CSV table of N, CA, C and O in Angstrom, one decimal:
chain,number,residue,atom,x,y,z
U,26,MET,N,10.7,-26.0,-17.2
U,26,MET,CA,12.2,-25.8,-16.8
U,26,MET,C,12.2,-26.2,-15.2
U,26,MET,O,11.0,-25.9,-14.2
U,27,THR,N,12.7,-27.2,-14.9
U,27,THR,CA,12.8,-28.0,-13.6
U,27,THR,C,14.3,-27.9,-13.1
U,27,THR,O,15.0,-27.1,-13.7
U,28,GLY,N,14.2,-28.4,-11.6
U,28,GLY,CA,15.7,-28.6,-11.2
U,28,GLY,C,15.7,-27.1,-10.3
U,28,GLY,O,14.7,-26.0,-10.2
U,29,TYR,N,17.4,-26.8,-9.6
U,29,TYR,CA,17.0,-26.0,-9.0
U,29,TYR,C,17.1,-24.6,-9.5
U,29,TYR,O,16.5,-23.7,-8.9
U,30,LEU,N,17.8,-24.1,-10.0
U,30,LEU,CA,18.0,-22.8,-10.7
U,30,LEU,C,16.7,-22.6,-11.9
U,30,LEU,O,16.2,-21.4,-12.3
U,31,GLY,N,15.8,-24.0,-11.9
U,31,GLY,CA,14.7,-23.3,-13.0
U,31,GLY,C,13.4,-22.2,-12.7
U,31,GLY,O,13.3,-21.2,-13.3
U,32,SER,N,13.4,-22.5,-11.7
U,32,SER,CA,12.6,-21.1,-10.6
U,32,SER,C,13.2,-20.1,-11.4
U,32,SER,O,12.2,-18.7,-11.3
U,33,TYR,N,14.5,-19.8,-11.3
U,33,TYR,CA,15.1,-18.7,-11.1
U,33,TYR,C,15.0,-18.1,-12.8
U,33,TYR,O,15.1,-16.9,-13.0
U,34,ALA,N,15.5,-19.5,-13.6
U,34,ALA,CA,15.6,-19.0,-15.0
U,34,ALA,C,13.5,-18.3,-15.4
U,34,ALA,O,13.7,-17.3,-16.1
U,35,THR,N,12.7,-19.1,-14.6
U,35,THR,CA,11.6,-18.3,-14.9
U,35,THR,C,11.3,-17.6,-14.5
U,35,THR,O,10.7,-16.6,-14.7
U,36,LEU,N,11.8,-16.8,-13.5
U,36,LEU,CA,11.6,-15.3,-13.0
U,36,LEU,C,12.1,-14.1,-13.7
U,36,LEU,O,12.0,-13.5,-14.0
U,37,GLY,N,13.5,-14.6,-14.3
U,37,GLY,CA,14.3,-14.0,-14.9
U,37,GLY,C,13.3,-13.6,-16.2
U,37,GLY,O,13.9,-12.5,-17.0
U,38,LEU,N,12.9,-15.1,-16.7
U,38,LEU,CA,12.5,-14.7,-17.8
U,38,LEU,C,10.7,-13.1,-17.7
U,38,LEU,O,10.6,-12.6,-18.7
U,39,LEU,N,10.5,-14.0,-16.7
U,39,LEU,CA,9.3,-12.9,-16.6
U,39,LEU,C,9.9,-11.5,-16.4
U,39,LEU,O,9.0,-10.6,-16.7
U,40,LEU,N,10.9,-11.5,-15.7
U,40,LEU,CA,11.4,-9.8,-15.7
U,40,LEU,C,11.9,-8.9,-16.7
U,40,LEU,O,11.6,-8.2,-17.3
U,41,LEU,N,12.4,-10.0,-17.6
U,41,LEU,CA,12.7,-9.6,-18.7
U,41,LEU,C,11.2,-9.3,-19.8
U,41,LEU,O,11.6,-8.5,-20.6
U,42,ALA,N,10.2,-10.0,-19.6
U,42,ALA,CA,9.2,-9.8,-20.4
U,42,ALA,C,8.6,-8.4,-20.1
U,42,ALA,O,8.1,-7.7,-21.0
U,43,ALA,N,8.7,-8.3,-19.0
U,43,ALA,CA,8.2,-6.9,-18.4
U,43,ALA,C,9.0,-5.7,-18.6
U,43,ALA,O,8.2,-4.8,-19.0
U,44,VAL,N,10.3,-6.2,-18.6
U,44,VAL,CA,10.9,-4.7,-19.1
U,44,VAL,C,11.2,-4.6,-20.3
U,44,VAL,O,10.8,-3.4,-21.1
U,45,LEU,N,10.7,-5.5,-21.3
U,45,LEU,CA,10.5,-5.5,-22.9
U,45,LEU,C,9.0,-4.8,-23.2
U,45,LEU,O,8.8,-4.2,-23.7
U,46,PHE,N,7.6,-5.4,-22.3
U,46,PHE,CA,6.5,-4.7,-21.8
U,46,PHE,C,6.6,-2.7,-21.8
U,46,PHE,O,6.2,-2.4,-23.0
U,47,PHE,N,7.5,-2.8,-20.9
U,47,PHE,CA,7.7,-1.3,-20.6
U,47,PHE,C,8.4,-0.6,-21.5
U,47,PHE,O,7.8,0.7,-22.0
U,48,VAL,N,9.6,-0.9,-22.0
U,48,VAL,CA,9.8,-0.5,-23.2
U,48,VAL,C,9.1,-0.4,-24.7
U,48,VAL,O,9.1,0.6,-25.2
U,49,THR,N,8.4,-1.1,-24.7
U,49,THR,CA,7.7,-1.4,-25.9
U,49,THR,C,6.2,-0.2,-26.1
U,49,THR,O,6.3,0.6,-26.9
U,50,ALA,N,6.0,-0.1,-24.5
U,50,ALA,CA,4.8,0.9,-25.0
U,50,ALA,C,5.2,2.0,-24.6
U,50,ALA,O,4.5,3.4,-25.1
U,51,PHE,N,6.2,2.4,-23.7
U,51,PHE,CA,6.8,3.7,-24.0
U,51,PHE,C,7.3,4.4,-25.3
U,51,PHE,O,7.0,5.5,-25.6
U,52,SER,N,7.9,3.1,-26.0
U,52,SER,CA,8.6,3.4,-27.3
U,52,SER,C,7.3,4.0,-28.2
U,52,SER,O,7.2,4.6,-29.2
U,53,ALA,N,6.5,3.1,-28.3
U,53,ALA,CA,5.1,3.5,-28.8
U,53,ALA,C,4.3,4.5,-28.6
U,53,ALA,O,3.8,5.3,-29.6
U,54,ASN,N,4.4,4.7,-27.6
U,54,ASN,CA,3.9,6.1,-27.2
U,54,ASN,C,4.7,7.5,-27.5
U,54,ASN,O,4.1,8.4,-28.3
U,55,ARG,N,5.9,7.5,-27.7
U,55,ARG,CA,6.8,8.1,-28.3
U,55,ARG,C,6.8,8.6,-29.8
U,55,ARG,O,6.7,9.3,-30.0
U,56,VAL,N,6.2,7.4,-30.8
U,56,VAL,CA,6.3,7.2,-31.8
U,56,VAL,C,4.8,7.6,-32.3
U,56,VAL,O,4.6,9.0,-33.6
U,57,LEU,N,3.8,7.4,-31.7
U,57,LEU,CA,2.3,7.6,-32.1
U,57,LEU,C,1.9,9.0,-31.8
U,57,LEU,O,1.0,9.5,-32.3
U,58,ARG,N,2.5,9.6,-30.5
U,58,ARG,CA,2.1,11.0,-30.5
U,58,ARG,C,2.4,11.8,-31.1
U,58,ARG,O,3.2,11.8,-32.1
U,59,PRO,N,1.4,12.9,-31.2
U,59,PRO,CA,1.8,14.3,-31.9
U,59,PRO,C,3.1,14.7,-31.6
U,59,PRO,O,3.4,14.8,-31.2
U,60,GLY,N,3.7,15.4,-33.1
U,60,GLY,CA,4.8,16.0,-33.2
U,60,GLY,C,5.0,17.0,-32.4
U,60,GLY,O,6.0,17.6,-31.4
U,61,ARG,N,4.0,18.0,-32.2
U,61,ARG,CA,3.6,19.2,-31.5
U,61,ARG,C,2.1,19.1,-31.0
U,61,ARG,O,1.4,19.3,-31.3
U,62,PRO,N,2.5,18.6,-29.9
U,62,PRO,CA,1.0,18.1,-29.2
U,62,PRO,C,0.4,19.9,-28.8
U,62,PRO,O,0.9,21.0,-28.8
U,63,ALA,N,-1.0,19.7,-28.9
U,63,ALA,CA,-1.6,21.0,-28.9
U,63,ALA,C,-1.4,21.8,-27.3
U,63,ALA,O,-1.5,20.7,-26.5
U,64,ASP,N,-1.3,23.1,-27.2
U,64,ASP,CA,-1.5,23.8,-26.0
U,64,ASP,C,-2.8,24.7,-25.9
U,64,ASP,O,-2.1,25.9,-26.4
U,65,PRO,N,-3.8,24.2,-25.9
U,65,PRO,CA,-4.9,25.2,-25.3
U,65,PRO,C,-4.5,26.7,-24.6
U,65,PRO,O,-3.6,26.7,-23.8
U,66,VAL,N,-5.4,27.7,-24.7
U,66,VAL,CA,-5.4,29.0,-23.9
U,66,VAL,C,-5.5,28.5,-22.3
U,66,VAL,O,-4.0,28.7,-21.7
U,67,GLY,N,-6.4,27.9,-21.9
U,67,GLY,CA,-6.9,27.3,-20.5
U,67,GLY,C,-5.9,25.9,-20.1
U,67,GLY,O,-6.1,25.7,-19.0
U,68,LYS,N,-5.5,25.5,-21.0
U,68,LYS,CA,-4.6,24.2,-20.1
U,68,LYS,C,-3.9,24.0,-19.5
U,68,LYS,O,-3.9,23.2,-18.1
U,69,ARG,N,-3.5,25.0,-19.2
U,69,ARG,CA,-2.4,25.2,-17.7
U,69,ARG,C,-2.3,25.6,-16.6
U,69,ARG,O,-2.1,25.9,-15.5
U,70,ALA,N,-3.9,26.0,-16.6
U,70,ALA,CA,-4.3,26.4,-15.1
U,70,ALA,C,-4.9,25.9,-14.5
U,70,ALA,O,-5.4,24.7,-15.0
U,71,GLY,N,-5.2,26.4,-13.4
U,71,GLY,CA,-5.6,25.4,-12.3
U,71,GLY,C,-7.3,25.0,-12.3
U,71,GLY,O,-8.0,26.1,-12.5
U,72,TYR,N,-8.0,23.9,-11.8
U,72,TYR,CA,-9.1,24.3,-12.0
U,72,TYR,C,-9.9,23.7,-10.7
U,72,TYR,O,-9.4,22.8,-9.9
U,73,GLU,N,-10.6,24.6,-10.0
U,73,GLU,CA,-11.4,24.2,-9.0
U,73,GLU,C,-12.8,24.5,-8.7
U,73,GLU,O,-13.0,25.4,-8.9
U,74,CYS,N,-13.6,23.5,-9.2
U,74,CYS,CA,-14.8,23.6,-9.4
U,74,CYS,C,-15.2,25.0,-10.3
U,74,CYS,O,-16.4,25.2,-9.4
U,75,GLY,N,-14.6,25.2,-11.3
U,75,GLY,CA,-15.0,25.7,-12.2
U,75,GLY,C,-15.1,27.5,-11.8
U,75,GLY,O,-14.7,28.5,-12.7
U,76,LEU,N,-13.9,27.8,-10.7
U,76,LEU,CA,-13.8,29.1,-10.6
U,76,LEU,C,-12.4,29.4,-10.6
U,76,LEU,O,-11.4,28.3,-10.7
U,77,ASP,N,-12.1,30.4,-10.5
U,77,ASP,CA,-10.5,30.8,-10.7
U,77,ASP,C,-9.9,30.4,-9.1
U,77,ASP,O,-10.5,30.8,-8.5
U,78,PRO,N,-8.6,29.9,-9.4
U,78,PRO,CA,-7.8,29.7,-8.2
U,78,PRO,C,-7.3,30.8,-7.5
U,78,PRO,O,-6.8,31.6,-8.2
U,79,VAL,N,-7.6,31.1,-6.5
U,79,VAL,CA,-7.0,31.7,-5.4
U,79,VAL,C,-6.2,31.5,-4.3
U,79,VAL,O,-6.3,30.4,-3.6
U,80,GLY,N,-5.3,32.4,-4.2
U,80,GLY,CA,-4.3,32.4,-3.1
U,80,GLY,C,-3.2,31.3,-3.7
U,80,GLY,O,-3.3,30.6,-4.8
U,81,GLY,N,-2.5,30.8,-2.6
U,81,GLY,CA,-0.7,30.0,-2.9
U,81,GLY,C,-1.3,28.6,-2.9
U,81,GLY,O,-2.7,28.2,-2.6
U,82,ASP,N,-0.3,27.8,-3.4
U,82,ASP,CA,-0.9,26.6,-3.7
U,82,ASP,C,-0.1,25.4,-2.4
U,82,ASP,O,0.0,23.9,-2.3
U,83,TRP,N,0.4,26.1,-1.3
U,83,TRP,CA,0.7,25.8,-0.2
U,83,TRP,C,-0.4,25.4,0.8
U,83,TRP,O,-0.5,26.5,1.1
U,84,ALA,N,-0.6,24.4,1.6
U,84,ALA,CA,-1.9,24.4,2.4
U,84,ALA,C,-1.3,23.1,3.3
U,84,ALA,O,-0.3,22.3,2.9
U,85,GLN,N,-1.5,23.5,4.9
U,85,GLN,CA,-0.9,22.7,5.9
U,85,GLN,C,-1.8,21.2,5.8
U,85,GLN,O,-3.4,21.2,5.6
U,86,MET,N,-1.3,20.2,6.1
U,86,MET,CA,-1.9,19.1,6.3
U,86,MET,C,-1.6,18.4,7.8
U,86,MET,O,-0.1,18.6,8.1
U,87,GLN,N,-2.9,17.9,8.2
U,87,GLN,CA,-2.7,17.5,9.8
U,87,GLN,C,-1.7,16.1,9.3
U,87,GLN,O,-2.3,15.1,8.8
U,88,ILE,N,-0.8,15.8,10.2
U,88,ILE,CA,-0.3,14.6,10.2
U,88,ILE,C,-0.8,13.4,10.5
U,88,ILE,O,-1.0,11.8,10.6
U,89,ARG,N,-2.3,13.8,11.5
U,89,ARG,CA,-2.9,12.6,11.7
U,89,ARG,C,-3.6,11.7,10.8
U,89,ARG,O,-4.0,10.4,11.2
U,90,TYR,N,-3.8,12.1,9.8
U,90,TYR,CA,-4.3,11.5,8.7
U,90,TYR,C,-3.4,10.5,8.1
U,90,TYR,O,-3.6,9.7,7.5
U,91,TYR,N,-2.2,10.8,8.3
U,91,TYR,CA,-0.9,10.1,7.8
U,91,TYR,C,-1.2,8.8,8.6
U,91,TYR,O,-0.3,7.5,8.6
U,92,VAL,N,-1.3,8.8,10.2
U,92,VAL,CA,-1.2,8.1,11.0
U,92,VAL,C,-2.5,7.3,11.1
U,92,VAL,O,-2.2,5.9,10.9
U,93,TYR,N,-3.3,7.5,10.8
U,93,TYR,CA,-4.7,6.8,10.6
U,93,TYR,C,-4.5,5.9,9.4
U,93,TYR,O,-4.7,4.8,9.7
U,94,ALA,N,-4.1,6.5,8.2
U,94,ALA,CA,-3.6,5.4,7.1
U,94,ALA,C,-2.5,4.5,7.1
U,94,ALA,O,-2.9,3.1,7.0
U,95,TYR,N,-1.5,4.6,7.9
U,95,TYR,CA,-0.3,4.0,8.1
U,95,TYR,C,-0.8,2.8,9.4
U,95,TYR,O,-0.5,1.9,9.6
U,96,LEU,N,-1.9,3.1,10.6
U,96,LEU,CA,-2.2,2.4,11.3
U,96,LEU,C,-3.2,1.2,10.5
U,96,LEU,O,-3.2,-0.1,10.8
U,97,TYR,N,-3.7,1.8,9.8
U,97,TYR,CA,-4.8,1.0,9.0
U,97,TYR,C,-4.0,-0.3,7.9
U,97,TYR,O,-4.3,-1.0,8.0
U,98,VAL,N,-3.0,-0.1,7.4
U,98,VAL,CA,-2.1,-0.3,6.6
U,98,VAL,C,-1.7,-1.6,7.2
U,98,VAL,O,-1.4,-2.8,7.2
U,99,LEU,N,-1.3,-1.1,8.7
U,99,LEU,CA,-0.5,-2.0,9.5
U,99,LEU,C,-1.4,-3.1,10.0
U,99,LEU,O,-1.5,-4.4,9.9
U,100,PHE,N,-2.8,-2.6,10.4
U,100,PHE,CA,-3.3,-3.5,10.8
U,100,PHE,C,-4.1,-4.7,9.7
U,100,PHE,O,-5.0,-5.3,10.0
U,101,ALA,N,-4.6,-4.0,8.7
U,101,ALA,CA,-5.1,-4.7,7.3
U,101,ALA,C,-4.1,-5.6,7.1
U,101,ALA,O,-4.6,-6.9,6.9
U,102,VAL,N,-2.6,-5.9,7.1
U,102,VAL,CA,-1.9,-6.6,7.0
U,102,VAL,C,-1.5,-7.7,7.8
U,102,VAL,O,-1.3,-8.8,7.4
U,103,GLU,N,-1.9,-7.2,8.8
U,103,GLU,CA,-1.7,-8.2,10.0
U,103,GLU,C,-2.9,-9.2,10.3
U,103,GLU,O,-2.6,-10.5,10.6
U,104,ALA,N,-4.0,-8.6,9.6
U,104,ALA,CA,-5.5,-9.1,10.0
U,104,ALA,C,-5.0,-10.2,8.9
U,104,ALA,O,-5.8,-11.4,8.8
U,105,VAL,N,-4.4,-10.1,7.3
U,105,VAL,CA,-4.2,-11.1,6.1
U,105,VAL,C,-3.8,-12.3,6.7
U,105,VAL,O,-4.3,-13.5,5.8
U,106,PHE,N,-3.1,-12.1,7.6
U,106,PHE,CA,-1.7,-13.0,8.3
U,106,PHE,C,-2.9,-14.0,9.0
U,106,PHE,O,-2.6,-15.5,9.5
U,107,LEU,N,-4.3,-13.8,9.3
U,107,LEU,CA,-5.2,-14.6,9.9
U,107,LEU,C,-5.9,-15.7,9.2
U,107,LEU,O,-6.2,-16.8,9.4
U,108,PHE,N,-6.0,-15.6,7.9
U,108,PHE,CA,-6.2,-16.5,7.0
U,108,PHE,C,-5.6,-17.6,6.8
U,108,PHE,O,-6.7,-18.7,6.9
U,109,PRO,N,-4.3,-17.5,6.6
U,109,PRO,CA,-3.8,-18.7,6.4
U,109,PRO,C,-3.5,-19.6,7.3
U,109,PRO,O,-3.2,-20.9,7.8
U,110,TRP,N,-3.8,-19.0,9.2
U,110,TRP,CA,-4.0,-19.4,9.9
U,110,TRP,C,-5.0,-20.5,10.4
U,110,TRP,O,-4.9,-21.6,10.5
U,111,ALA,N,-6.1,-19.8,9.7
U,111,ALA,CA,-7.4,-20.3,9.9
U,111,ALA,C,-7.5,-21.8,9.0
U,111,ALA,O,-8.1,-22.7,9.2
U,112,MET,N,-6.6,-21.7,8.1
U,112,MET,CA,-6.7,-22.7,6.9
U,112,MET,C,-5.5,-24.3,7.5
U,112,MET,O,-6.3,-25.4,7.3
U,113,VAL,N,-4.8,-23.4,7.9
U,113,VAL,CA,-3.6,-24.6,8.7
U,113,VAL,C,-4.2,-25.4,9.8
U,113,VAL,O,-4.5,-26.4,10.6
U,114,PHE,N,-5.3,-24.3,10.9
U,114,PHE,CA,-5.9,-25.1,12.2
U,114,PHE,C,-6.3,-26.3,12.2
U,114,PHE,O,-6.1,-26.8,13.1
U,115,ASP,N,-7.0,-26.1,11.1
U,115,ASP,CA,-7.8,-27.8,11.6
U,115,ASP,C,-6.8,-29.1,11.2
U,115,ASP,O,-7.8,-30.2,11.2
U,116,ARG,N,-5.9,-29.0,10.3
U,116,ARG,CA,-5.1,-30.0,9.6
U,116,ARG,C,-4.7,-31.1,11.3
U,116,ARG,O,-4.0,-30.2,12.4
U,117,PRO,N,-4.4,-31.9,11.1
U,117,PRO,CA,-4.0,-33.0,12.2
U,117,PRO,C,-2.1,-32.2,12.5
U,117,PRO,O,-1.4,-32.2,11.3
U,118,GLY,N,-2.1,-32.4,13.9
U,118,GLY,CA,-0.9,-32.0,13.9
U,118,GLY,C,-0.2,-30.3,14.6
U,118,GLY,O,0.5,-30.1,14.9
U,119,PHE,N,-1.2,-29.5,13.8
U,119,PHE,CA,-0.9,-28.4,14.2
U,119,PHE,C,-2.0,-27.4,15.1
U,119,PHE,O,-2.1,-26.6,15.8
U,120,GLY,N,-2.5,-28.5,15.8
U,120,GLY,CA,-3.4,-28.0,17.5
U,120,GLY,C,-3.1,-26.9,18.4
U,120,GLY,O,-3.3,-25.8,18.4
U,121,ALA,N,-2.1,-27.4,19.3
U,121,ALA,CA,-2.1,-26.9,20.4
U,121,ALA,C,-0.8,-25.7,20.1
U,121,ALA,O,-0.9,-24.6,19.9
U,122,VAL,N,-0.2,-26.1,18.8
U,122,VAL,CA,1.6,-25.1,18.8
U,122,VAL,C,0.7,-23.8,18.0
U,122,VAL,O,1.2,-22.6,18.0
U,123,THR,N,-0.2,-24.2,17.3
U,123,THR,CA,-1.1,-23.1,16.4
U,123,THR,C,-1.3,-22.4,17.0
U,123,THR,O,-1.3,-21.1,16.8
U,124,VAL,N,-2.3,-22.9,18.3
U,124,VAL,CA,-3.2,-21.9,19.1
U,124,VAL,C,-2.2,-20.9,19.6
U,124,VAL,O,-2.6,-19.6,19.7
U,125,ALA,N,-1.0,-21.2,19.9
U,125,ALA,CA,-0.1,-20.5,21.3
U,125,ALA,C,0.7,-19.4,20.1
U,125,ALA,O,0.3,-18.4,20.5
U,126,GLU,N,0.7,-20.0,18.8
U,126,GLU,CA,1.8,-19.1,18.1
U,126,GLU,C,0.4,-17.8,17.3
U,126,GLU,O,0.9,-16.7,18.0
U,127,MET,N,-0.7,-18.4,17.5
U,127,MET,CA,-2.1,-17.4,17.2
U,127,MET,C,-1.8,-16.1,17.8
U,127,MET,O,-2.3,-15.1,18.5
U,128,GLY,N,-1.6,-16.7,19.4
U,128,GLY,CA,-2.4,-16.2,20.7
U,128,GLY,C,-1.0,-15.0,20.7
U,128,GLY,O,-1.8,-13.9,20.9
U,129,VAL,N,0.2,-15.4,20.8
U,129,VAL,CA,1.1,-14.5,20.5
U,129,VAL,C,1.0,-13.4,19.3
U,129,VAL,O,1.4,-12.2,20.0
U,130,PHE,N,0.6,-13.7,18.3
U,130,PHE,CA,0.6,-12.7,17.5
U,130,PHE,C,-0.3,-11.9,17.6
U,130,PHE,O,-0.5,-10.6,17.4
U,131,VAL,N,-1.7,-12.5,17.8
U,131,VAL,CA,-3.2,-11.6,18.3
U,131,VAL,C,-2.6,-10.5,19.4
U,131,VAL,O,-2.8,-9.5,19.7
U,132,ALA,N,-1.9,-11.0,20.4
U,132,ALA,CA,-1.5,-10.5,21.7
U,132,ALA,C,-0.6,-9.4,21.1
U,132,ALA,O,-0.7,-7.7,21.4
U,133,VAL,N,0.4,-9.2,20.3
U,133,VAL,CA,1.3,-8.0,19.4
U,133,VAL,C,0.5,-7.5,18.8
U,133,VAL,O,0.3,-6.2,19.4
U,134,VAL,N,-0.9,-7.6,18.1
U,134,VAL,CA,-1.2,-6.8,17.3
U,134,VAL,C,-2.3,-6.0,18.6
U,134,VAL,O,-2.4,-4.7,18.5
U,135,ALA,N,-3.0,-6.5,19.8
U,135,ALA,CA,-3.5,-5.8,20.9
U,135,ALA,C,-2.5,-5.1,21.2
U,135,ALA,O,-3.0,-3.5,22.1
U,136,LEU,N,-1.6,-5.3,22.1
U,136,LEU,CA,-0.5,-4.2,22.2
U,136,LEU,C,-0.2,-3.1,21.1
U,136,LEU,O,0.0,-2.1,22.1
U,137,GLY,N,-0.5,-2.9,20.0
U,137,GLY,CA,-0.1,-1.9,18.9
U,137,GLY,C,-1.3,-0.7,19.2
U,137,GLY,O,-1.6,0.1,19.0
U,138,ILE,N,-2.6,-1.8,19.1
U,138,ILE,CA,-3.6,-0.7,19.3
U,138,ILE,C,-3.9,-0.3,20.7
U,138,ILE,O,-4.3,0.7,20.9
U,139,LEU,N,-3.5,-1.2,21.5
U,139,LEU,CA,-3.6,-0.5,23.2
U,139,LEU,C,-2.0,0.7,22.8
U,139,LEU,O,-2.5,1.9,23.8
U,140,TYR,N,-1.3,0.9,22.6
U,140,TYR,CA,-0.3,2.0,22.6
U,140,TYR,C,-0.8,2.9,21.5
U,140,TYR,O,-0.9,3.8,22.0
U,141,ALA,N,-2.1,2.8,20.4
U,141,ALA,CA,-2.0,3.8,19.9
U,141,ALA,C,-3.0,4.2,20.9
U,141,ALA,O,-3.4,5.6,20.5
U,142,TRP,N,-3.9,3.6,21.6
U,142,TRP,CA,-5.4,4.2,21.9
U,142,TRP,C,-4.4,5.1,23.3
U,142,TRP,O,-5.1,6.0,23.8
U,143,ARG,N,-3.7,4.4,24.2
U,143,ARG,CA,-3.2,5.2,25.2
U,143,ARG,C,-2.2,6.7,24.6
U,143,ARG,O,-2.3,7.3,26.2
U,144,LYS,N,-1.8,6.8,23.3
U,144,LYS,CA,-1.0,7.6,22.7
U,144,LYS,C,-2.3,8.7,22.7
U,144,LYS,O,-1.7,9.8,21.7
U,145,ARG,N,-3.6,8.2,22.6
U,145,ARG,CA,-4.8,9.1,21.9
U,145,ARG,C,-4.1,9.7,20.3
U,145,ARG,O,-4.5,10.4,20.0
U,146,ILE,N,-3.7,8.3,19.9
U,146,ILE,CA,-3.6,8.8,18.4
U,146,ILE,C,-5.3,8.1,18.0
U,146,ILE,O,-5.6,8.9,16.5
U,147,LEU,N,-5.8,7.5,18.3
U,147,LEU,CA,-7.1,7.1,17.7
U,147,LEU,C,-8.1,8.2,17.8
U,147,LEU,O,-9.4,7.9,17.6
U,148,ASN,N,-7.9,8.9,18.8
U,148,ASN,CA,-8.9,10.4,19.1
U,148,ASN,C,-8.7,11.2,17.7
U,148,ASN,O,-7.7,11.8,17.5
U,149,TRP,N,-10.2,11.4,17.2
U,149,TRP,CA,-10.3,12.5,16.0
U,149,TRP,C,-10.1,13.6,15.9
U,149,TRP,O,-9.9,14.5,15.5
U,150,THR,N,-10.3,14.1,17.8
U,150,THR,CA,-10.0,15.5,17.7
U,150,THR,C,-9.5,15.9,18.2
U,150,THR,O,-8.2,15.6,18.6
């Protein structure tokens, strides 16, 4: 498939194949499963290392764990942008402009880390 709309047709066929695979898999699951699934005595009981569960199911979680995860994803994604730059850097015609663009990019990342450090987000205690 070539031409202007060729890539859209390819994308459409790929999406159609994905939807068909999804529908087929779930239909096969519905057809092949047992009519009345077994429900043993302890199947719906909670399992905590072999002990009976004690207490409620509500527990507090500190927000800092989510902040660490968010910062990790943010800086990991930004670090991924360094690899294409490293591949293009040595090609002719990309010298000073490429270094300046990457300098701005690294400065923004450094400002993000500095902001997180100044707000004491990176302190574990």
